[in-house]
CSV table of C-alpha atoms in Angstrom, one decimal:
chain,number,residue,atom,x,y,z
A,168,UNK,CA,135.7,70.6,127.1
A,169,UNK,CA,135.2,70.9,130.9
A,170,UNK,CA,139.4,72.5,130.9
A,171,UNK,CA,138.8,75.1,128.2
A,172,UNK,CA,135.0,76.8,129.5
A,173,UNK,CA,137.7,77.3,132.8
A,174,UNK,CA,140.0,79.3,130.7
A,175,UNK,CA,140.5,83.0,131.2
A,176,UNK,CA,140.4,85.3,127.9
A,177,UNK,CA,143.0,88.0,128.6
A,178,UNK,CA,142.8,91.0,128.5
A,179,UNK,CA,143.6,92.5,125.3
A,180,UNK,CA,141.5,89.4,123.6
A,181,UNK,CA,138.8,91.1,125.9
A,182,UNK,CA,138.8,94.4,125.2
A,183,UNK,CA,139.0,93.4,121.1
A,184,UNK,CA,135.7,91.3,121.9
A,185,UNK,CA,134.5,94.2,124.0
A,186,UNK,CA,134.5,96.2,120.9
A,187,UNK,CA,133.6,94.2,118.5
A,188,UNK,CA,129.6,93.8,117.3
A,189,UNK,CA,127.6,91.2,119.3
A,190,UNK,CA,127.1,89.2,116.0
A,191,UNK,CA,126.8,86.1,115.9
A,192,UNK,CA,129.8,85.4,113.2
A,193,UNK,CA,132.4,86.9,116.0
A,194,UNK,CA,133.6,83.7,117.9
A,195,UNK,CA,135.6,83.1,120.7
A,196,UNK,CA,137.2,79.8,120.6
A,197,UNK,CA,139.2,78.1,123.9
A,198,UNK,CA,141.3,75.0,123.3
A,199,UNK,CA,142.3,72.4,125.7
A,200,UNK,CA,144.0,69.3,125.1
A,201,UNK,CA,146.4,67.7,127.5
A,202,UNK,CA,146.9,70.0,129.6
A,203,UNK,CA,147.9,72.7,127.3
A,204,UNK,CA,145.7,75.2,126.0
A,205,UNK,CA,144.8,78.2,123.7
A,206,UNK,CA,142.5,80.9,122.7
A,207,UNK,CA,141.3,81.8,119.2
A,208,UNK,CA,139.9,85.4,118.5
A,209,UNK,CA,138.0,85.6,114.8
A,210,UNK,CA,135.2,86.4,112.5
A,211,UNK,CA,133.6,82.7,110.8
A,212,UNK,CA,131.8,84.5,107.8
A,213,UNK,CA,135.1,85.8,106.8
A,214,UNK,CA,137.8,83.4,107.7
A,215,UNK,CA,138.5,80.2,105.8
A,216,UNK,CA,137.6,77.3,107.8
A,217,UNK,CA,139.2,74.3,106.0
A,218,UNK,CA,142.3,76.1,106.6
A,219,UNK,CA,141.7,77.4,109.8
A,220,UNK,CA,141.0,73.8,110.7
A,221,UNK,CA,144.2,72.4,108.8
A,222,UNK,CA,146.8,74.7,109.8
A,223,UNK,CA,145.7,75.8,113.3
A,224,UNK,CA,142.9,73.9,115.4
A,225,UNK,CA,144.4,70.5,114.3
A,226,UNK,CA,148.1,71.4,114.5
A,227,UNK,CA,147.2,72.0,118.1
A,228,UNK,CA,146.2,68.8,119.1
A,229,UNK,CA,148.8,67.4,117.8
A,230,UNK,CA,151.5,69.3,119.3
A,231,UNK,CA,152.9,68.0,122.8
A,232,UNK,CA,153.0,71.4,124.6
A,233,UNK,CA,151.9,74.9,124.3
A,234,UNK,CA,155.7,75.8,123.6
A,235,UNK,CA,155.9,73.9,120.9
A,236,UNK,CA,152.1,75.6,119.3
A,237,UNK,CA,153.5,78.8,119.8
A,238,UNK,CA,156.4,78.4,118.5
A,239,UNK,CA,155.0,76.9,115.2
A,240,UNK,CA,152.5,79.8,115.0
A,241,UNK,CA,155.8,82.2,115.2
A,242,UNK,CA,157.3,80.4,112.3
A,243,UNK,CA,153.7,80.5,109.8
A,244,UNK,CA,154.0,82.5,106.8
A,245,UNK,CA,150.6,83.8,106.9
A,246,UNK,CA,151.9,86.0,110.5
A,247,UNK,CA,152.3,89.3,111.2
A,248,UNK,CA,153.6,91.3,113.8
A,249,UNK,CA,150.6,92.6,115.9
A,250,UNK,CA,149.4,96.1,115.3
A,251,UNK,CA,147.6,98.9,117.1
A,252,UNK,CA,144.0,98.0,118.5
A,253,UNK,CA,142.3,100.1,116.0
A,254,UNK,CA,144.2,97.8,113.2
A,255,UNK,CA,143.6,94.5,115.0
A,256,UNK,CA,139.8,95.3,114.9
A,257,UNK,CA,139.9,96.5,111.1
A,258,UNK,CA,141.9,93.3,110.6
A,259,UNK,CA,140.0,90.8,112.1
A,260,UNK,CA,136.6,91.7,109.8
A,261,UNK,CA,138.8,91.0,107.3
A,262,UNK,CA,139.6,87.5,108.0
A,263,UNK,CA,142.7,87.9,110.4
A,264,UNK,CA,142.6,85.3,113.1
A,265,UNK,CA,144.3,85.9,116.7
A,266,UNK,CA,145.9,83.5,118.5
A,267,UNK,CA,146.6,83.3,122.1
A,268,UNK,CA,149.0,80.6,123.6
A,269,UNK,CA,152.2,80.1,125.8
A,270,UNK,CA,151.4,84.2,127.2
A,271,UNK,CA,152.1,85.8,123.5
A,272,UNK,CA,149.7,86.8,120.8
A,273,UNK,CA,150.1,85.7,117.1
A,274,UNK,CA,148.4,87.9,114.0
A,275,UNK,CA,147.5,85.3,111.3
A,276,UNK,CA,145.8,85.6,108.1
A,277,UNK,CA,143.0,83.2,107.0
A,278,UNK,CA,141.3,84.9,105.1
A,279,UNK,CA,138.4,83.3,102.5
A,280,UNK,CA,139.1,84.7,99.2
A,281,UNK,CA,136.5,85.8,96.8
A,282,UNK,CA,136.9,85.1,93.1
A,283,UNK,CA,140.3,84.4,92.7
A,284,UNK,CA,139.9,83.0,88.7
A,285,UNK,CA,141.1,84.5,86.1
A,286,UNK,CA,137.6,86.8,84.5
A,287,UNK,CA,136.9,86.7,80.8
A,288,UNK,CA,138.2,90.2,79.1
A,289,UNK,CA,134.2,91.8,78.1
A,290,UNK,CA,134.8,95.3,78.6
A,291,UNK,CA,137.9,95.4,76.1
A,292,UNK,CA,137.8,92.3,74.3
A,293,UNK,CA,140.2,91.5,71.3
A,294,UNK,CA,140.5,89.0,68.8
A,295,UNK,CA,144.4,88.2,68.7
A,296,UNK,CA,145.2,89.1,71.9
A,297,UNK,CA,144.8,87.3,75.4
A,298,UNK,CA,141.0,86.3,76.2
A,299,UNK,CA,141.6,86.4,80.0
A,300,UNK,CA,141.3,89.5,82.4
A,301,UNK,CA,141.9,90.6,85.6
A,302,UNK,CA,140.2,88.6,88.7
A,303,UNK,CA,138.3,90.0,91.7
A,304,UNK,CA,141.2,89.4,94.6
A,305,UNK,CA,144.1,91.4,95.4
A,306,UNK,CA,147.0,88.6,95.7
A,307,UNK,CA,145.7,87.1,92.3
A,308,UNK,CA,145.5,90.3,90.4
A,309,UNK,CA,149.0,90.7,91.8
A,310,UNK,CA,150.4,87.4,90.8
A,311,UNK,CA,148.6,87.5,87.4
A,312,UNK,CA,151.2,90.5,86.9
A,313,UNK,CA,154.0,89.3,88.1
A,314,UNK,CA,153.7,86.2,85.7
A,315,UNK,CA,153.4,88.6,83.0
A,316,UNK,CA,156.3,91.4,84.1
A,317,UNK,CA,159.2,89.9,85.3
A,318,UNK,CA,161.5,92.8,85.3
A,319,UNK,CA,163.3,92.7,89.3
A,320,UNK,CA,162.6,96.5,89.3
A,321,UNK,CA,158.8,96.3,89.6
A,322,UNK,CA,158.0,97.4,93.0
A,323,UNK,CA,154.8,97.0,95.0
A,324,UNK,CA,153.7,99.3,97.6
A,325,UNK,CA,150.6,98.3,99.2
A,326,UNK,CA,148.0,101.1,101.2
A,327,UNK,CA,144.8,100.7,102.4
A,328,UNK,CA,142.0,103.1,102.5
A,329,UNK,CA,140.3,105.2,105.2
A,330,UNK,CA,136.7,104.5,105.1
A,331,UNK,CA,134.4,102.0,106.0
A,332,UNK,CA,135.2,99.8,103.2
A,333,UNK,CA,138.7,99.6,104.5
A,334,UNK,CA,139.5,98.2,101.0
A,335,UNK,CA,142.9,97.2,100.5
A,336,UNK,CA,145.0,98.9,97.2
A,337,UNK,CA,148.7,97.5,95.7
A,338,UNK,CA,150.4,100.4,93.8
A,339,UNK,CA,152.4,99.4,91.0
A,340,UNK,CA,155.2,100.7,88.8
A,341,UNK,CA,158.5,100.1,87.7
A,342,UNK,CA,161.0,102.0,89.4
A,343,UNK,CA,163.9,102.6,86.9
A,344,UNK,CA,160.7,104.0,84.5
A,345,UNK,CA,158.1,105.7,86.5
A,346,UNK,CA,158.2,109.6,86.9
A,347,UNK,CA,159.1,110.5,90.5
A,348,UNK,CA,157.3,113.4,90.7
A,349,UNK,CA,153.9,111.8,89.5
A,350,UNK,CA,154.5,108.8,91.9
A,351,UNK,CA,154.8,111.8,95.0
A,352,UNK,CA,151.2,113.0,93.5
A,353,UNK,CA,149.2,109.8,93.9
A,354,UNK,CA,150.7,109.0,96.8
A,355,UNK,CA,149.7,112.3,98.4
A,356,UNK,CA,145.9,112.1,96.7
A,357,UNK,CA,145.7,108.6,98.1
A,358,UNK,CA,146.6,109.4,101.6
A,359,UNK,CA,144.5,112.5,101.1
A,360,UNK,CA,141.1,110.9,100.7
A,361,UNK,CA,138.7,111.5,102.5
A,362,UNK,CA,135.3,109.5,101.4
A,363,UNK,CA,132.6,107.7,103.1
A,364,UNK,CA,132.7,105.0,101.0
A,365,UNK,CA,134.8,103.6,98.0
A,366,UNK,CA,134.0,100.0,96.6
A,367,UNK,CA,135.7,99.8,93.4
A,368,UNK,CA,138.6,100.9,91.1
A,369,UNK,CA,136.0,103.1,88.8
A,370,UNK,CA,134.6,104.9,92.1
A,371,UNK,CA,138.6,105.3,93.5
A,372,UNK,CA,139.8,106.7,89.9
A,373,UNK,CA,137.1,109.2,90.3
A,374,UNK,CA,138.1,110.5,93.9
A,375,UNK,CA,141.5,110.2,92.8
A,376,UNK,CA,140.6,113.1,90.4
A,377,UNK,CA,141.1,117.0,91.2
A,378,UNK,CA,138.4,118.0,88.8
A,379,UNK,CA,135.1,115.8,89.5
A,380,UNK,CA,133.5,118.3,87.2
A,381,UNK,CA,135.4,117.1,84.0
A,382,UNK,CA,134.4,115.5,81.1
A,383,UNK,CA,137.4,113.9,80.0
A,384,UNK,CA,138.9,110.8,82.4
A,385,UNK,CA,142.1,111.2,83.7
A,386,UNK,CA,143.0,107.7,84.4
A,387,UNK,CA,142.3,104.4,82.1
A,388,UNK,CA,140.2,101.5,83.6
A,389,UNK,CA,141.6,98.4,82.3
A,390,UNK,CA,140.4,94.9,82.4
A,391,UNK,CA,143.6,93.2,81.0
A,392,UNK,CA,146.8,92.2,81.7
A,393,UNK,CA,148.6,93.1,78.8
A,394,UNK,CA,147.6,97.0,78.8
A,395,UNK,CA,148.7,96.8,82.6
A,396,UNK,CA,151.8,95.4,81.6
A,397,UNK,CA,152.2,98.1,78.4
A,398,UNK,CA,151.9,101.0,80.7
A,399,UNK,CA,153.9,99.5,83.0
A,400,UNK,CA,156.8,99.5,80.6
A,401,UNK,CA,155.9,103.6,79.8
A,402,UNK,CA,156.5,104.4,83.3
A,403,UNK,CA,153.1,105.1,84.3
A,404,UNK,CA,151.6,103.4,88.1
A,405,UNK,CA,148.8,100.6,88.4
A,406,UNK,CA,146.4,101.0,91.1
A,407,UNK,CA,144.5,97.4,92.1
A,408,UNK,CA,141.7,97.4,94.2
A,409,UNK,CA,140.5,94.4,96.3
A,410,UNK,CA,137.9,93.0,94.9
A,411,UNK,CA,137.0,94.7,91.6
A,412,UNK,CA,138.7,93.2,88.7
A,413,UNK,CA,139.9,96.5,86.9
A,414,UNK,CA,143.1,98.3,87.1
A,415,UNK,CA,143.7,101.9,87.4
A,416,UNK,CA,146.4,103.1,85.1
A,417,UNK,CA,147.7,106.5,85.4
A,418,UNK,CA,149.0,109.6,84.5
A,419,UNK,CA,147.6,109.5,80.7
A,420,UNK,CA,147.3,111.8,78.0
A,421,UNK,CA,143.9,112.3,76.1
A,422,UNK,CA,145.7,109.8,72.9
A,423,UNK,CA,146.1,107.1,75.7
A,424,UNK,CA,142.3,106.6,75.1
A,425,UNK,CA,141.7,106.1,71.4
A,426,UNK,CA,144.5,103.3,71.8
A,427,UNK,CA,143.4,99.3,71.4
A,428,UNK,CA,145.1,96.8,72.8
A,429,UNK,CA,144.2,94.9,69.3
A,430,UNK,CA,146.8,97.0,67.5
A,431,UNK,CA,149.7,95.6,68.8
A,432,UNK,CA,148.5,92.2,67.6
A,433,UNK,CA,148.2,92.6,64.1
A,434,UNK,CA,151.0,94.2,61.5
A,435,UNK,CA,151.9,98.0,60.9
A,436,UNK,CA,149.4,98.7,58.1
A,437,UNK,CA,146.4,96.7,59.5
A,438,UNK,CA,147.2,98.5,62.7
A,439,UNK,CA,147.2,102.3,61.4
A,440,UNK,CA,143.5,101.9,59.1
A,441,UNK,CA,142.2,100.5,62.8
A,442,UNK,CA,143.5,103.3,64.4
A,443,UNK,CA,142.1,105.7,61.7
A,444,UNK,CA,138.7,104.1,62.2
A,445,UNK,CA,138.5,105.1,65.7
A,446,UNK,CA,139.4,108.5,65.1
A,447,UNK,CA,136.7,108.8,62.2
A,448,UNK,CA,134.5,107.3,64.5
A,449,UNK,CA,135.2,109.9,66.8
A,450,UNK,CA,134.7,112.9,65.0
A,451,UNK,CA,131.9,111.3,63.3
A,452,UNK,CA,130.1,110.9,66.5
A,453,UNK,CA,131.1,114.1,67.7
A,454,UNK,CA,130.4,116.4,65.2
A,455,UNK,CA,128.3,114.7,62.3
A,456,UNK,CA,124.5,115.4,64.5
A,457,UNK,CA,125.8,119.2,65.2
A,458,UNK,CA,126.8,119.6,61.5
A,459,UNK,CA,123.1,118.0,60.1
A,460,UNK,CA,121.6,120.9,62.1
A,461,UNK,CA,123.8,123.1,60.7
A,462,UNK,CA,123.6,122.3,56.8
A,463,UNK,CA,119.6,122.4,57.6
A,464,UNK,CA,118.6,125.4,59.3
A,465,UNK,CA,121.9,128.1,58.7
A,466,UNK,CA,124.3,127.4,55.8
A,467,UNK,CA,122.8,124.5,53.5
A,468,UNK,CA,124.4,126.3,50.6
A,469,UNK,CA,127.4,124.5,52.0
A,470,UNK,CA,126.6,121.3,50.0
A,471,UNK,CA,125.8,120.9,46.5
A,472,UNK,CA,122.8,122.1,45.0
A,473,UNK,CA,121.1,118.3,44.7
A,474,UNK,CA,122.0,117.0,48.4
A,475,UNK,CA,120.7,120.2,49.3
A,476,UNK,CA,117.4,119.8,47.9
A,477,UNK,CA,117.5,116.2,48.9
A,478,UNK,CA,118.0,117.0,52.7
A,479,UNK,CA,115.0,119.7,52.4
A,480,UNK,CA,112.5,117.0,50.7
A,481,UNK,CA,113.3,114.3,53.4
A,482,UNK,CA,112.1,117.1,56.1
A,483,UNK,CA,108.7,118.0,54.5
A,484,UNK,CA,106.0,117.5,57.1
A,485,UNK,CA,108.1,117.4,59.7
A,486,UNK,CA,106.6,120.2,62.4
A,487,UNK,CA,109.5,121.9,64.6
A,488,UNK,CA,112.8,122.6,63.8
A,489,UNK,CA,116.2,120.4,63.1
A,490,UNK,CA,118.0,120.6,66.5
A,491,UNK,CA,114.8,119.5,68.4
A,492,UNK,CA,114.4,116.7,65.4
A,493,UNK,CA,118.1,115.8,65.6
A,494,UNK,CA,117.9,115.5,69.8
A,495,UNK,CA,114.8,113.5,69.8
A,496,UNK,CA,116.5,110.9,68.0
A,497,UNK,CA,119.5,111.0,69.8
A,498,UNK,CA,117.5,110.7,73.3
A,499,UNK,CA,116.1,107.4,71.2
A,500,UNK,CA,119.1,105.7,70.8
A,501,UNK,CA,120.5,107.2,74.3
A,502,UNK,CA,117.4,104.5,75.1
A,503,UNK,CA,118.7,102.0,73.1
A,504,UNK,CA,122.0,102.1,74.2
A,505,UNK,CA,121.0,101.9,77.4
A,506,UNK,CA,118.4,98.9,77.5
A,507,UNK,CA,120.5,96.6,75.7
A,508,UNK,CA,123.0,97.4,79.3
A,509,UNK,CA,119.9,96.5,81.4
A,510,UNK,CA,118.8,93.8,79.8
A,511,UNK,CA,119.3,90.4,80.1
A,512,UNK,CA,122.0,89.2,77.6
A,513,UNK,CA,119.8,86.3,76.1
A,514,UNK,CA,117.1,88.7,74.8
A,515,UNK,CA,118.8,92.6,74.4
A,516,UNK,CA,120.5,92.1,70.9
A,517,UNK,CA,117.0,91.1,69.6
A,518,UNK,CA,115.0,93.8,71.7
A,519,UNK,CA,116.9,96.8,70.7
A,520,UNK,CA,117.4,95.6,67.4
A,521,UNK,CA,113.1,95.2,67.1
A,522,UNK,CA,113.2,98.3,69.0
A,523,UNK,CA,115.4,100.6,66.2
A,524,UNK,CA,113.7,99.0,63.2
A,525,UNK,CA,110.7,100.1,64.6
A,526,UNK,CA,111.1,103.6,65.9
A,527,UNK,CA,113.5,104.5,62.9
A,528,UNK,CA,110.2,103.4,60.4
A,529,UNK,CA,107.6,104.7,62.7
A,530,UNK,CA,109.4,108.4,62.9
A,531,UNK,CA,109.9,108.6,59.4
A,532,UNK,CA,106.0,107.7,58.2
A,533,UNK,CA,104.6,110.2,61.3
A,534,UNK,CA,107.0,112.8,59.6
A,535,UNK,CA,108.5,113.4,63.0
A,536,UNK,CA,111.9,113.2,62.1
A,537,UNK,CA,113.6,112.6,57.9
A,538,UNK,CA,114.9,109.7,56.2
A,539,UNK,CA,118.2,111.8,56.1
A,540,UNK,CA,118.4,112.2,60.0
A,541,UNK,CA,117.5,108.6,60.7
A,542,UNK,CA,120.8,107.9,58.1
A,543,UNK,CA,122.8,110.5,60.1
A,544,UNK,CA,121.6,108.7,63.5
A,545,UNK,CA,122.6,105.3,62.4
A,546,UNK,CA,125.8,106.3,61.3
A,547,UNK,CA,126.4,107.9,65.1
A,548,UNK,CA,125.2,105.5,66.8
A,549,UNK,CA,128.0,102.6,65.0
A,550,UNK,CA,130.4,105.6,65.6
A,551,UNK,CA,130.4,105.2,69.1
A,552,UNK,CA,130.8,101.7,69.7
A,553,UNK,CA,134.3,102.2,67.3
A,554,UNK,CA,135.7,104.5,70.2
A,555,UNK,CA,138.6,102.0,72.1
A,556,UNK,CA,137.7,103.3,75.4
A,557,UNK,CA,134.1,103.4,76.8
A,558,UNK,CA,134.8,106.3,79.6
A,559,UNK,CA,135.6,108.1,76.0
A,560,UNK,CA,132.8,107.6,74.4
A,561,UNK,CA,130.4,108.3,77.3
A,562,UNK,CA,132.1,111.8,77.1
A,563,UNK,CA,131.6,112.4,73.1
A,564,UNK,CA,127.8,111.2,73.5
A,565,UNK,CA,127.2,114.4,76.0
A,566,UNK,CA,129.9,116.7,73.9
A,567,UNK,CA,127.9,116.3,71.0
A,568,UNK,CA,124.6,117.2,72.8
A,569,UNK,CA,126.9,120.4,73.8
A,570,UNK,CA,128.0,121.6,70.0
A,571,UNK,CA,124.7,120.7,68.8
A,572,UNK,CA,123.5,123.3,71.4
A,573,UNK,CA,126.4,126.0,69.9
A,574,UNK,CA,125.7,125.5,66.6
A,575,UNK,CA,121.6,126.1,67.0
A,576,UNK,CA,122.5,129.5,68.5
A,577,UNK,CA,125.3,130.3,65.9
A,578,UNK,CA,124.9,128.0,63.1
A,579,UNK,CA,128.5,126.9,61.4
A,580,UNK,CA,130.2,129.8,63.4
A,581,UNK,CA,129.1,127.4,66.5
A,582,UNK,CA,129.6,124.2,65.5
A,583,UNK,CA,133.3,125.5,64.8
A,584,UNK,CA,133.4,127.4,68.4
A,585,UNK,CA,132.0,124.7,70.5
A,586,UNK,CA,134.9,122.3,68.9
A,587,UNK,CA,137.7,125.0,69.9
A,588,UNK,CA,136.0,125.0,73.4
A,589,UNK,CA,136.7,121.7,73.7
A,590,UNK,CA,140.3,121.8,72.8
A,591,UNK,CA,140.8,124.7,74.7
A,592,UNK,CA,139.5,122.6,77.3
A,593,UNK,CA,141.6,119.9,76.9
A,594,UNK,CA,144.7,121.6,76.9
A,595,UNK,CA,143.6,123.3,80.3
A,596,UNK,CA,143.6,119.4,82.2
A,597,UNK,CA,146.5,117.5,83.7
A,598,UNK,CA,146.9,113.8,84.4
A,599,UNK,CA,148.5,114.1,87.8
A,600,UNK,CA,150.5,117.3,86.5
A,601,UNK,CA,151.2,115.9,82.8
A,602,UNK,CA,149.6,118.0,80.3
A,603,UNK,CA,146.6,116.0,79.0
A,604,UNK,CA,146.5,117.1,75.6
A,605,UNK,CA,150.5,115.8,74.9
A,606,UNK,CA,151.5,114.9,71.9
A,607,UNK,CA,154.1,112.0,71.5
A,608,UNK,CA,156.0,113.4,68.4
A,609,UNK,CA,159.0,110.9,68.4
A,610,UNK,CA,156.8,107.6,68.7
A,611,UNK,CA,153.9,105.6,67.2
A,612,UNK,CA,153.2,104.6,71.0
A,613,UNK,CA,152.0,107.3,72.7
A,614,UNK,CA,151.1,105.8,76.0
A,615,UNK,CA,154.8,105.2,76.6
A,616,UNK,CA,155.9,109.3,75.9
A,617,UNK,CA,154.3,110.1,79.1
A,618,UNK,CA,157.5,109.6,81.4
A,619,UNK,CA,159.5,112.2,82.3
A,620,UNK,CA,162.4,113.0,79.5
C-alpha cells in the first residue's frame, strides 16, 4: 500500500480529475503489486464493480509485469481508442473506466446497466401476438432486434445527444429499404438539436418534430418488437433511446396510427371488422358529442319525428344550453380518464367505475345534463379506448372539444366545416417530407407504402 500512495498521477489523469466534481463517487485508484503498478480513473456509482474487480483489479495481480497488464488491457473487447478531453469526461459519468499502466492510457467500458429484461408489452398489448416489449438499455433493445431481424442489410448507426443528459441513441433501418432522402432529414434534425434536456424517446420524438404546435404525431412510439421489426421491413428508421423502453419509428402517414399489431395475428376477415371498429371508434369519438349538439339546438328536424321528441323530453329541466351540457360531461370523463392513470392499479378500475355510476345517476336526477347525453357520453368515452394508438386518441379527445365549438357557432354547417378543417389540416403536414395524409392504394399494409417508389 506504502508503493502505490508514492505513485504519481499523470498528467492528463490529473487534469480529468481536476475537472471532474469533488464527489465522493469519483475515485482515484493506484495499484502496486511487485514492483509493477497502475492507476485507475472512474466514477463507482456508475461503474460495475463485480466486473471491474473480475476483469481489471484482479487481472493485475496476477500478471507478472506491467507489460504484460497493458498489453491485456489493449486486447479487451470492452476498449476504445481514447477520445478528446471533453469526451473522456462525458464518458467517464457514464461508466467508462481509465486505465493508466506501462506509460499508455486505455478507454474501457464497465458500465452498470439498468434494466436490461425484457418489459411486459402494457401500452399496446395483444392477445395473439408476443407478450414481451422492449427493455430500458440500449445494447438489449438492440440485441432484442437483431434476434428478431436477421436480414445482413440492417445497419446501426449510433449518435449521442448534446445536452446534459448526454443520452446515447442507435438509428436503425435497413439499407436496401429505407428512403435516402428521409434518412438525410433525421440525420440533419438529430444533429440539429438543440435542448436543455431530453430523457426519453416520447420527449426526443417531440423535438424531433418541425411543428411542436400540431395536433397530429408525426412519429409512432412503440413498445414492441414486432411493430419495430414491421416498419423496419417498409423502409422506415427506428430511433432507441438509452434508457426508455420505447422505439421511435418514423416517417409515417396519418393510417400508420389506426394500425394494431393484433391484425396481423388473426385471419383476413377477423382482421378487416377489427380494423373497421377502430375507424368507427374514431369517428364516433370525434364527431358523435359535436353532432348531439347539433341535432339539439339547430337542425333536430334531421332525425325522425319520435327520436326527436325523445331527445327534447330527456332535456326538460335542464337550465343552459346543449354545448355547455355536452362539455361538462366530457370534462367528467376527461376526470375519469385521467384518475384511473393516477391511481394506484389495485383500486382505479373500481374507483372510476363507483365514480361514473355515480355522476352519470346524480347528473341525470339534478336535471343537469339528459339521459340521452349521458348515452352519447358513454358511447365516446368506449370509443376512445378502440383507437390503436394512444398519441391518436389524445388528439381526437381535444379535436372534438374543437368541432363541438364550430358547430355551436354554425350548427350542422360547423360540425361539417370544423371536419374539413381538419382534413385540410392534415394534408398540409409531412412526416419528415412524406405527405401525412398518403394513401397506400396498391396494399392492405399501409405502413410499408411509405418508401420511396
Amino acid at each position: 500500500m506504502a508503493d502505490s500512495k508514492q505513485q504519481t498521477m499523470p498528467k492528463f489523469m490529473k487534469t480529468l480529475t481536476d475537472a471532474l466534481p469533488k464527489s465522493y463517487d469519483v475515485l482515484h485508484v493506484p495499484l502496486s503489486s511487485n514492483g509493477q503498478s497502475a492507476q485507475l480513473l472512474y466514477l463507482k456509482t456508475v461503474v460495475d464493480g463485480a466486473v471491474l474487480q473480475e476483469t481489471i483489479i484482479k487481472p493485475f495481480f496476477e500478471t507478472a509485469d506491467e507489460r504484460m497488464f497493458a498489453a491485456y488491457l489493449r486486447g479487451m473487447p470492452n476498449r476504445i481508442d481514447l477520445p478528446s478531453t471533453e469526451e473522456v469526461l462525458t464518458m467517464l459519468t457514464a461508466g467508462f473506466v481509465l486505465a493508466y499502466t506501462d506509460g499508455a492510457y486505455s478507454f474501457l467500458e464497465v458500465r452498470r446497466l439498468g434494466n436490461t429484461d425484457q418489459l411486459e408489452t402494457i401500452k399496446e398489448a395483444t392477445i395473439h401476438g408476443p407478450q414481451l416489449a422492449l427493455s430500458e438499455d440500449l445494447e438489449t433493445n438492440i440485441s432484442i432486434i437483431r434476434q428478431h431481424y436477421h436480414s445482413p442489410s440492417l445497419y446501426i448507426e449510433t449518435h449521442q445527444l448534446n445536452d446534459k443528459s448526454r443520452m446515447a441513441i442507435a438509428l436503425l433501418y435497413d439499407e436496401k429499404e429505407v428512403d435516402i432522402e428521409v434518412l438525410r432529414r433525421v440525420k440533419e434534425r438529430l444533429d440539429a438539436l438543440d435542448e436543455p434536456l431530453i430523457q426519453s424517446s416520447g420527449d426526443l420524438a417531440i423535438r424531433l418534430t418541425r411543428r411542436r404546435f400540431s395536433l397530429f404525431p408525426q412519429s409512432i412510439v412503440t413498445e414492441r418488437p414486432d411493430r419495430i421489426v414491421y416498419n423496419l421491413t417498409g423502409g422506415k428508421i427506428v430511433l432507441l433511446v438509452d434508457n426508455s423502453p420505447f422505439g421511435i419509428v418514423l416517417p409515417i402517414v396519418f393510417f400508420d396510427l389506426m394500425v394494431s399489431m393484433e391484425e396481423n395475428y388473426h385471419t383476413y376477415f377477423v382482421s378487416l371488422f377489427n380494423t373497421l371498429l377502430g375507424w368507427f371508434g374514431l369517428f364516433t369519438c370525434l364527431l358523435l358529442p359535436a353532432f348531439y349538439v347539433a341535432i339539439t339546438a339547430f337542425s333536430p328536424g334531421i332525425l325522425g319525428t319520435e327520436l326527436t321528441l325523445s331527445i327534447a323530453g330527456s332535456r326538460i329541466g335542464v337550465p343552459y344550453p346543449s354545448f355547455i351540457e355536452a362539455l361538462i360531461m366530457l370534462l367528467f370523463v376527461e376526470l375519469l380518464t385521467e384518475a384511473s392513470v393516477r391511481l394506484p392499479k389495485t383500486i382505479n378500475a373500481a374507483a372510476t367505475t363507483v365514480g361514473g355510476l355515480i355522476l352519470g345517476t346524480a347528473a341525470t336526477e339534478a336535471s343537469l345534463a339528459s339521459n340521452i347525453l349521458i348515452i352519447v357520453v358513454a358511447i365516446v368515452a368506449i370509443s376512445t379506448f378502440v383507437i390503436p394508438n394512444n398519441e391518436l386518441s389524445f388528439t381526437v379527445r381535444l379535436c372534438r372539444v374543437f368541432l363541438i365549438f364550430f358547430t355551436t357557432l354554425f350548427g350542422m354547417v360547423g360540425l361539417v366545416s370544423g371536419f374539413l378543417l381538419l382534413i385540410l389540416h392534415l394534408t398540409n403536414l409531412d412526416s419528415f417530407g412524406k405527405p401525412y395524409l398518403r394513401i397506400g392504394w396498391r396494399s392492405k399494409r399501409s405502413e410499408k407504402q411509405v418508401s420511396s417508389e
